[in-house]
């Protein structure tokens, strides 16, 4: 269970990211270039922080608290968020190719870090030293993954991967990252100790999203075009039998015990649970309109699903013991969510990505 802490947005910027249906290659490029143009206007906007020193409401309640604490994520529209393993810092991708660190204890932003200008995903290594951002191949970035050295807040080198890298996941032991190359129909492994790419794993389809099991042995890759999830044995690159899910599957998360995957279906407004031991899908769980993101709490009790940012109540908690949705949470125009690895709080990018809203996890 959870309760939400929210407050009015401190700034308002239009974003063209967070769309819930996969665009064609050409349309994706046109949109990204338009976003880069918007960034020229937004680049000078500084990060703002607003804090009200009011005690949080009682836990285990799903209700809106409009007077609770709220943090502005960025003066420009933000599109993705990741939290360091120690739970102290959130790194937020903002329009214009910058990543802004936010100290979650003090609610103060740090200096923005300029990286590639087409990333929509950010992943942080389990040792907390490096952030990785796949680039889509526009504006000279090529088909690469940008890196950030988090200790010094500076961009590192770029890692060459396949065509149109669009998603990635890191193994729990922190040894390897796997990058989904949308137009390359493949996964590229990266050895994180050296940041060297390995030979790609051929998929034969365009990977939309992926998640890796807690034992690091298997990746489950979303095939948005076929409404399936494909298990991939990472040691051999062998593909398993496709698992049928709902229409336009767009996101996936795996429980900490490795027993169940939950797949978000954008069309039909459902989440499909998959029993990984058998590869069998379960009964779809009804959520809000046009869902597109999902995270699972470290205790494995709750999943949070982000609905279309145009929806009025657009975060749906799911009780993973019963696989039943809980009352939806009103978080205005949410478009991304992340949970600190040690739990306690989920952080939602809302207001079209102009603020960070904490959800207290019970």
Short mmCIF file of C-alpha atoms in Angstrom, two decimals:
data_model
loop_
_atom_site.label_atom_id
_atom_site.label_comp_id
_atom_site.label_asym_id
_atom_site.label_seq_id
_atom_site.Cartn_x
_atom_site.Cartn_y
_atom_site.Cartn_z
CA UNK A 1 0.00 0.00 0.00
CA UNK A 2 1.07 3.58 -0.40
CA UNK A 3 0.09 7.15 -0.10
CA UNK A 4 0.96 10.00 -2.44
CA UNK A 5 2.63 13.28 -1.63
CA UNK A 6 1.88 15.90 -4.28
CA UNK A 7 1.68 19.67 -4.81
CA UNK A 8 1.06 22.03 -7.77
CA UNK A 9 3.75 22.03 -10.47
CA UNK A 10 6.32 24.80 -10.18
CA UNK A 11 6.78 25.05 -13.91
CA UNK A 12 5.03 23.96 -17.06
CA UNK A 13 6.80 22.82 -20.24
CA UNK A 14 5.36 20.83 -23.10
CA UNK A 15 6.97 17.43 -23.78
CA UNK A 16 6.74 15.29 -26.86
CA UNK A 17 8.10 12.18 -25.14
CA UNK A 18 6.27 9.52 -23.15
CA UNK A 19 4.02 8.54 -26.15
CA UNK A 20 2.49 5.15 -25.59
CA UNK A 21 2.45 3.59 -29.04
CA UNK A 22 5.62 2.77 -30.98
CA UNK A 23 6.13 5.17 -33.87
CA UNK A 24 7.69 4.33 -37.18
CA UNK A 25 11.42 4.85 -37.59
CA UNK A 26 10.95 8.07 -39.56
CA UNK A 27 8.34 9.46 -37.17
CA UNK A 28 10.58 8.65 -34.20
CA UNK A 29 13.44 10.62 -35.76
CA UNK A 30 11.23 13.61 -36.62
CA UNK A 31 9.87 13.74 -33.07
CA UNK A 32 13.32 13.52 -31.51
CA UNK A 33 14.66 16.31 -33.70
CA UNK A 34 11.67 18.48 -32.76
CA UNK A 35 12.38 17.81 -29.09
CA UNK A 36 16.01 18.80 -29.57
CA UNK A 37 14.83 22.10 -31.06
CA UNK A 38 12.62 22.71 -28.02
CA UNK A 39 15.66 22.13 -25.84
CA UNK A 40 17.36 25.22 -27.15
CA UNK A 41 14.65 27.28 -25.50
CA UNK A 42 14.53 25.22 -22.31
CA UNK A 43 18.28 24.82 -21.81
CA UNK A 44 18.69 27.94 -19.69
CA UNK A 45 15.92 27.02 -17.26
CA UNK A 46 17.29 26.11 -13.85
CA UNK A 47 16.04 23.40 -11.54
CA UNK A 48 13.68 24.58 -8.80
CA UNK A 49 12.94 23.00 -5.44
CA UNK A 50 9.87 23.49 -3.27
CA UNK A 51 9.56 21.88 0.14
CA UNK A 52 6.84 22.26 2.73
CA UNK A 53 7.82 21.05 6.17
CA UNK A 54 4.69 19.14 6.95
CA UNK A 55 4.70 15.65 8.42
CA UNK A 56 3.68 13.01 5.87
CA UNK A 57 0.22 11.48 6.25
CA UNK A 58 -0.24 8.04 7.84
CA UNK A 59 1.13 5.18 5.81
CA UNK A 60 -0.97 2.41 4.22
CA UNK A 61 -3.49 4.87 2.83
CA UNK A 62 -4.19 5.44 -0.84
CA UNK A 63 -5.25 9.07 -0.79
CA UNK A 64 -4.08 12.37 -2.15
CA UNK A 65 -2.23 14.80 0.11
CA UNK A 66 -2.05 18.15 -1.68
CA UNK A 67 -0.11 19.81 1.14
CA UNK A 68 2.64 17.21 1.34
CA UNK A 69 6.22 17.65 0.16
CA UNK A 70 6.93 18.06 -3.52
CA UNK A 71 10.10 18.58 -5.53
CA UNK A 72 10.44 20.15 -8.94
CA UNK A 73 12.32 17.75 -11.16
CA UNK A 74 13.30 20.22 -13.84
CA UNK A 75 12.53 23.52 -15.39
CA UNK A 76 12.46 21.66 -18.70
CA UNK A 77 10.31 18.64 -19.36
CA UNK A 78 11.80 15.39 -18.00
CA UNK A 79 11.34 11.97 -19.55
CA UNK A 80 13.03 9.28 -17.44
CA UNK A 81 14.42 8.73 -13.95
CA UNK A 82 16.80 6.34 -12.18
CA UNK A 83 17.88 6.19 -8.54
CA UNK A 84 21.30 5.25 -7.19
CA UNK A 85 21.65 1.97 -5.23
CA UNK A 86 22.07 3.86 -1.95
CA UNK A 87 18.81 5.70 -2.58
CA UNK A 88 20.35 9.12 -2.10
CA UNK A 89 20.22 10.60 -5.60
CA UNK A 90 17.81 10.58 -8.52
CA UNK A 91 19.11 11.19 -12.02
CA UNK A 92 16.56 12.72 -14.35
CA UNK A 93 16.78 12.94 -18.14
CA UNK A 94 15.49 16.28 -19.36
CA UNK A 95 14.74 17.54 -22.83
CA UNK A 96 17.88 18.84 -24.47
CA UNK A 97 20.18 15.95 -23.68
CA UNK A 98 20.94 16.73 -20.04
CA UNK A 99 20.80 14.60 -16.92
CA UNK A 100 20.12 16.41 -13.64
CA UNK A 101 21.01 14.87 -10.27
CA UNK A 102 18.58 15.55 -7.40
CA UNK A 103 19.58 14.98 -3.78
CA UNK A 104 16.54 13.16 -2.42
CA UNK A 105 17.33 13.96 1.22
CA UNK A 106 17.63 17.72 0.76
CA UNK A 107 15.49 17.98 -2.39
CA UNK A 108 18.23 20.04 -4.01
CA UNK A 109 19.27 19.63 -7.64
CA UNK A 110 22.87 19.46 -8.77
CA UNK A 111 24.58 20.71 -11.88
CA UNK A 112 23.05 19.34 -15.10
CA UNK A 113 25.28 16.94 -17.04
CA UNK A 114 25.26 17.24 -20.84
CA UNK A 115 25.12 13.89 -22.63
CA UNK A 116 23.50 12.56 -25.82
CA UNK A 117 20.37 14.39 -26.91
CA UNK A 118 18.13 11.47 -27.80
CA UNK A 119 18.17 9.19 -24.76
CA UNK A 120 14.84 8.19 -23.21
CA UNK A 121 16.16 5.50 -20.82
CA UNK A 122 18.70 5.70 -18.00
CA UNK A 123 20.18 2.79 -16.04
CA UNK A 124 22.65 2.93 -13.14
CA UNK A 125 25.19 0.20 -12.38
CA UNK A 126 24.66 -1.68 -9.08
CA UNK A 127 27.93 -0.23 -7.73
CA UNK A 128 26.53 3.28 -8.27
CA UNK A 129 29.51 4.48 -10.27
CA UNK A 130 28.15 4.81 -13.78
CA UNK A 131 24.92 5.72 -15.55
CA UNK A 132 24.13 4.43 -19.04
CA UNK A 133 21.87 6.09 -21.62
CA UNK A 134 21.07 4.49 -25.00
CA UNK A 135 21.02 6.99 -27.88
CA UNK A 136 18.70 6.65 -30.84
CA UNK A 137 21.22 7.57 -33.53
CA UNK A 138 20.25 11.19 -34.23
CA UNK A 139 22.20 14.45 -34.08
CA UNK A 140 25.56 12.75 -34.46
CA UNK A 141 25.29 10.41 -31.51
CA UNK A 142 25.26 7.33 -33.69
CA UNK A 143 24.02 4.00 -32.43
CA UNK A 144 25.73 4.28 -29.07
CA UNK A 145 25.25 4.21 -25.32
CA UNK A 146 26.45 7.32 -23.47
CA UNK A 147 28.01 6.97 -20.02
CA UNK A 148 28.20 9.30 -17.02
CA UNK A 149 30.82 9.06 -14.27
CA UNK A 150 28.57 9.77 -11.33
CA UNK A 151 31.29 10.46 -8.75
CA UNK A 152 32.44 13.51 -10.68
CA UNK A 153 29.23 14.32 -12.53
CA UNK A 154 30.87 14.23 -15.93
CA UNK A 155 30.06 12.38 -19.16
CA UNK A 156 32.30 9.44 -20.01
CA UNK A 157 32.82 7.66 -23.28
CA UNK A 158 30.28 6.26 -25.70
CA UNK A 159 29.86 2.57 -26.39
CA UNK A 160 29.04 1.40 -29.92
CA UNK A 161 26.05 -0.93 -30.06
CA UNK A 162 23.44 -1.94 -32.66
CA UNK A 163 21.02 0.09 -34.75
CA UNK A 164 18.63 2.34 -32.81
CA UNK A 165 19.30 1.33 -29.19
CA UNK A 166 16.07 1.96 -27.34
CA UNK A 167 16.08 0.05 -24.04
CA UNK A 168 18.48 -1.68 -21.67
CA UNK A 169 18.77 -3.65 -18.44
CA UNK A 170 21.71 -4.52 -16.17
CA UNK A 171 22.23 -7.91 -14.57
CA UNK A 172 21.81 -7.90 -10.78
CA UNK A 173 25.49 -8.82 -10.26
CA UNK A 174 26.48 -5.66 -12.13
CA UNK A 175 28.71 -7.44 -14.61
CA UNK A 176 26.78 -7.00 -17.85
CA UNK A 177 24.29 -4.65 -19.44
CA UNK A 178 22.06 -5.75 -22.31
CA UNK A 179 20.97 -3.11 -24.81
CA UNK A 180 17.92 -3.66 -26.99
CA UNK A 181 18.60 -2.44 -30.55
CA UNK A 182 15.18 -1.69 -32.01
CA UNK A 183 16.14 -1.52 -35.68
CA UNK A 184 19.02 -3.95 -35.19
CA UNK A 185 16.64 -6.72 -34.03
CA UNK A 186 19.19 -7.69 -31.40
CA UNK A 187 20.59 -7.39 -27.88
CA UNK A 188 24.12 -6.09 -27.39
CA UNK A 189 25.90 -7.22 -24.20
CA UNK A 190 28.26 -4.72 -22.57
CA UNK A 191 30.88 -5.85 -20.06
CA UNK A 192 30.61 -3.12 -17.45
CA UNK A 193 34.10 -3.59 -15.99
CA UNK A 194 35.55 -2.45 -19.32
CA UNK A 195 32.52 -0.89 -21.05
CA UNK A 196 33.27 -3.08 -24.06
CA UNK A 197 30.41 -4.38 -26.23
CA UNK A 198 30.21 -8.06 -27.09
CA UNK A 199 28.71 -9.95 -30.00
CA UNK A 200 25.00 -9.18 -30.39
CA UNK A 201 22.32 -11.74 -29.68
CA UNK A 202 20.08 -11.98 -32.75
CA UNK A 203 16.39 -11.80 -31.92
CA UNK A 204 14.63 -11.70 -35.26
CA UNK A 205 12.26 -9.02 -34.00
CA UNK A 206 12.38 -5.46 -32.73
CA UNK A 207 12.90 -5.36 -28.95
CA UNK A 208 10.72 -2.81 -27.24
CA UNK A 209 11.55 -3.44 -23.59
CA UNK A 210 13.28 -6.06 -21.46
CA UNK A 211 13.80 -7.24 -17.90
CA UNK A 212 16.38 -9.64 -16.46
CA UNK A 213 15.64 -12.27 -13.81
CA UNK A 214 17.24 -11.84 -10.36
CA UNK A 215 19.61 -14.76 -11.03
CA UNK A 216 20.84 -12.98 -14.16
CA UNK A 217 20.31 -15.99 -16.40
CA UNK A 218 17.35 -14.96 -18.54
CA UNK A 219 16.12 -11.81 -20.22
CA UNK A 220 12.46 -11.45 -21.05
CA UNK A 221 12.12 -9.25 -24.12
CA UNK A 222 8.90 -7.53 -25.18
CA UNK A 223 7.94 -7.98 -28.85
CA UNK A 224 5.48 -5.13 -29.24
CA UNK A 225 4.61 -6.01 -32.83
CA UNK A 226 3.55 -9.58 -32.03
CA UNK A 227 2.02 -9.04 -28.56
CA UNK A 228 4.44 -11.52 -27.02
CA UNK A 229 7.31 -11.79 -24.54
CA UNK A 230 10.33 -13.88 -25.54
CA UNK A 231 12.65 -15.49 -22.96
CA UNK A 232 16.34 -15.33 -23.94
CA UNK A 233 18.95 -17.51 -22.22
CA UNK A 234 21.78 -15.01 -21.84
CA UNK A 235 24.63 -17.53 -21.57
CA UNK A 236 23.79 -19.10 -24.95
CA UNK A 237 21.68 -16.47 -26.71
CA UNK A 238 19.00 -19.09 -27.29
CA UNK A 239 15.43 -17.87 -27.63
CA UNK A 240 12.59 -19.64 -25.84
CA UNK A 241 8.96 -20.09 -26.77
CA UNK A 242 7.03 -16.84 -27.18
CA UNK A 243 4.54 -16.07 -24.41
CA UNK A 244 1.31 -14.46 -25.58
CA UNK A 245 0.25 -11.38 -23.63
CA UNK A 246 -2.13 -8.48 -24.32
CA UNK A 247 -2.24 -6.07 -27.23
CA UNK A 248 0.71 -3.72 -27.71
CA UNK A 249 2.85 -4.87 -24.81
CA UNK A 250 5.16 -1.99 -23.88
CA UNK A 251 6.75 -2.61 -20.47
CA UNK A 252 7.81 -5.46 -18.20
CA UNK A 253 9.01 -5.94 -14.61
CA UNK A 254 9.98 -9.08 -12.68
CA UNK A 255 9.32 -9.71 -8.99
CA UNK A 256 12.36 -9.83 -6.67
CA UNK A 257 11.83 -13.56 -6.07
CA UNK A 258 12.03 -14.19 -9.81
CA UNK A 259 8.76 -16.08 -9.96
CA UNK A 260 6.52 -13.71 -11.90
CA UNK A 261 6.82 -11.14 -14.66
CA UNK A 262 4.21 -8.43 -15.14
CA UNK A 263 3.69 -7.09 -18.67
CA UNK A 264 1.93 -3.81 -19.43
CA UNK A 265 -0.44 -3.92 -22.43
CA UNK A 266 -0.99 -0.45 -23.85
CA UNK A 267 -4.09 -1.37 -25.83
CA UNK A 268 -6.76 -2.93 -23.67
CA UNK A 269 -5.49 -1.24 -20.47
CA UNK A 270 -4.26 -4.39 -18.74
CA UNK A 271 -1.25 -5.98 -17.08
CA UNK A 272 -0.55 -9.65 -17.78
CA UNK A 273 1.18 -11.73 -15.07
CA UNK A 274 3.44 -14.55 -16.31
CA UNK A 275 4.47 -17.49 -14.15
CA UNK A 276 8.11 -17.79 -15.21
CA UNK A 277 8.57 -21.41 -14.12
CA UNK A 278 5.96 -22.51 -16.66
CA UNK A 279 5.90 -19.60 -19.08
CA UNK A 280 2.13 -19.39 -18.69
CA UNK A 281 0.29 -16.05 -18.72
CA UNK A 282 -2.33 -15.42 -16.07
CA UNK A 283 -5.57 -13.50 -16.02
CA UNK A 284 -5.09 -9.87 -17.18
CA UNK A 285 -5.32 -7.20 -14.48
CA UNK A 286 -7.34 -4.12 -15.38
CA UNK A 287 -5.54 -0.78 -14.90
CA UNK A 288 -5.95 2.78 -16.17
CA UNK A 289 -6.03 4.22 -19.67
CA UNK A 290 -3.12 3.52 -22.05
CA UNK A 291 -0.64 2.19 -19.44
CA UNK A 292 3.01 2.41 -20.39
CA UNK A 293 5.37 2.01 -17.37
CA UNK A 294 5.65 -0.39 -14.41
CA UNK A 295 7.87 -0.83 -11.35
CA UNK A 296 7.75 -3.35 -8.52
CA UNK A 297 8.60 -2.57 -4.90
CA UNK A 298 11.70 -4.25 -3.43
CA UNK A 299 9.51 -6.25 -1.04
CA UNK A 300 7.60 -7.65 -4.00
CA UNK A 301 4.20 -6.71 -2.58
CA UNK A 302 3.11 -3.95 -4.95
CA UNK A 303 3.50 -2.89 -8.57
CA UNK A 304 2.88 0.67 -9.69
CA UNK A 305 1.64 1.22 -13.24
CA UNK A 306 1.79 4.58 -15.00
CA UNK A 307 -1.19 5.28 -17.24
CA UNK A 308 -1.50 7.80 -20.02
CA UNK A 309 -0.33 11.17 -18.76
CA UNK A 310 -3.62 12.66 -20.00
CA UNK A 311 -5.57 10.54 -17.48
CA UNK A 312 -6.89 12.21 -14.33
CA UNK A 313 -5.77 9.45 -11.94
CA UNK A 314 -2.80 7.89 -13.60
CA UNK A 315 -0.89 5.68 -11.15
CA UNK A 316 -2.46 2.30 -10.45
CA UNK A 317 -1.10 0.17 -7.58
CA UNK A 318 -1.48 -3.60 -7.98
CA UNK A 319 -1.50 -5.90 -4.95
CA UNK A 320 0.85 -8.67 -6.11
CA UNK A 321 -0.40 -11.12 -3.49
CA UNK A 322 -3.92 -11.05 -4.92
CA UNK A 323 -3.13 -9.66 -8.40
CA UNK A 324 -5.89 -7.11 -7.85
CA UNK A 325 -5.68 -3.39 -8.64
CA UNK A 326 -5.95 -0.94 -5.75
CA UNK A 327 -7.68 2.46 -5.94
CA UNK A 328 -5.89 4.64 -8.43
CA UNK A 329 -3.69 7.51 -7.28
CA UNK A 330 -4.13 11.04 -8.56
CA UNK A 331 -0.71 12.18 -9.80
CA UNK A 332 -1.10 14.79 -12.50
CA UNK A 333 0.36 13.81 -15.86
CA UNK A 334 2.79 11.19 -14.61
CA UNK A 335 5.19 9.89 -17.25
CA UNK A 336 7.90 7.89 -15.43
CA UNK A 337 8.56 6.23 -12.07
CA UNK A 338 11.49 4.75 -10.13
CA UNK A 339 11.88 3.17 -6.71
CA UNK A 340 14.91 3.40 -4.45
CA UNK A 341 16.52 -0.07 -4.32
CA UNK A 342 16.07 -0.28 -0.55
CA UNK A 343 12.42 0.74 -0.85
CA UNK A 344 10.50 3.25 1.21
CA UNK A 345 9.67 5.73 -1.53
CA UNK A 346 8.75 5.69 -5.19
CA UNK A 347 9.43 8.84 -7.19
CA UNK A 348 7.14 9.84 -10.04
CA UNK A 349 7.91 12.34 -12.78
CA UNK A 350 4.67 14.25 -13.15
CA UNK A 351 3.30 17.45 -14.59
CA UNK A 352 4.56 16.26 -18.00
CA UNK A 353 7.93 15.74 -16.33
CA UNK A 354 8.28 19.10 -14.58
CA UNK A 355 8.25 17.85 -11.00
CA UNK A 356 9.09 14.86 -8.82
CA UNK A 357 6.31 13.47 -6.64
CA UNK A 358 7.14 10.98 -3.83
CA UNK A 359 4.89 8.01 -3.10
CA UNK A 360 5.44 6.62 0.39
CA UNK A 361 5.52 2.82 0.25
CA UNK A 362 4.00 0.89 3.14
#
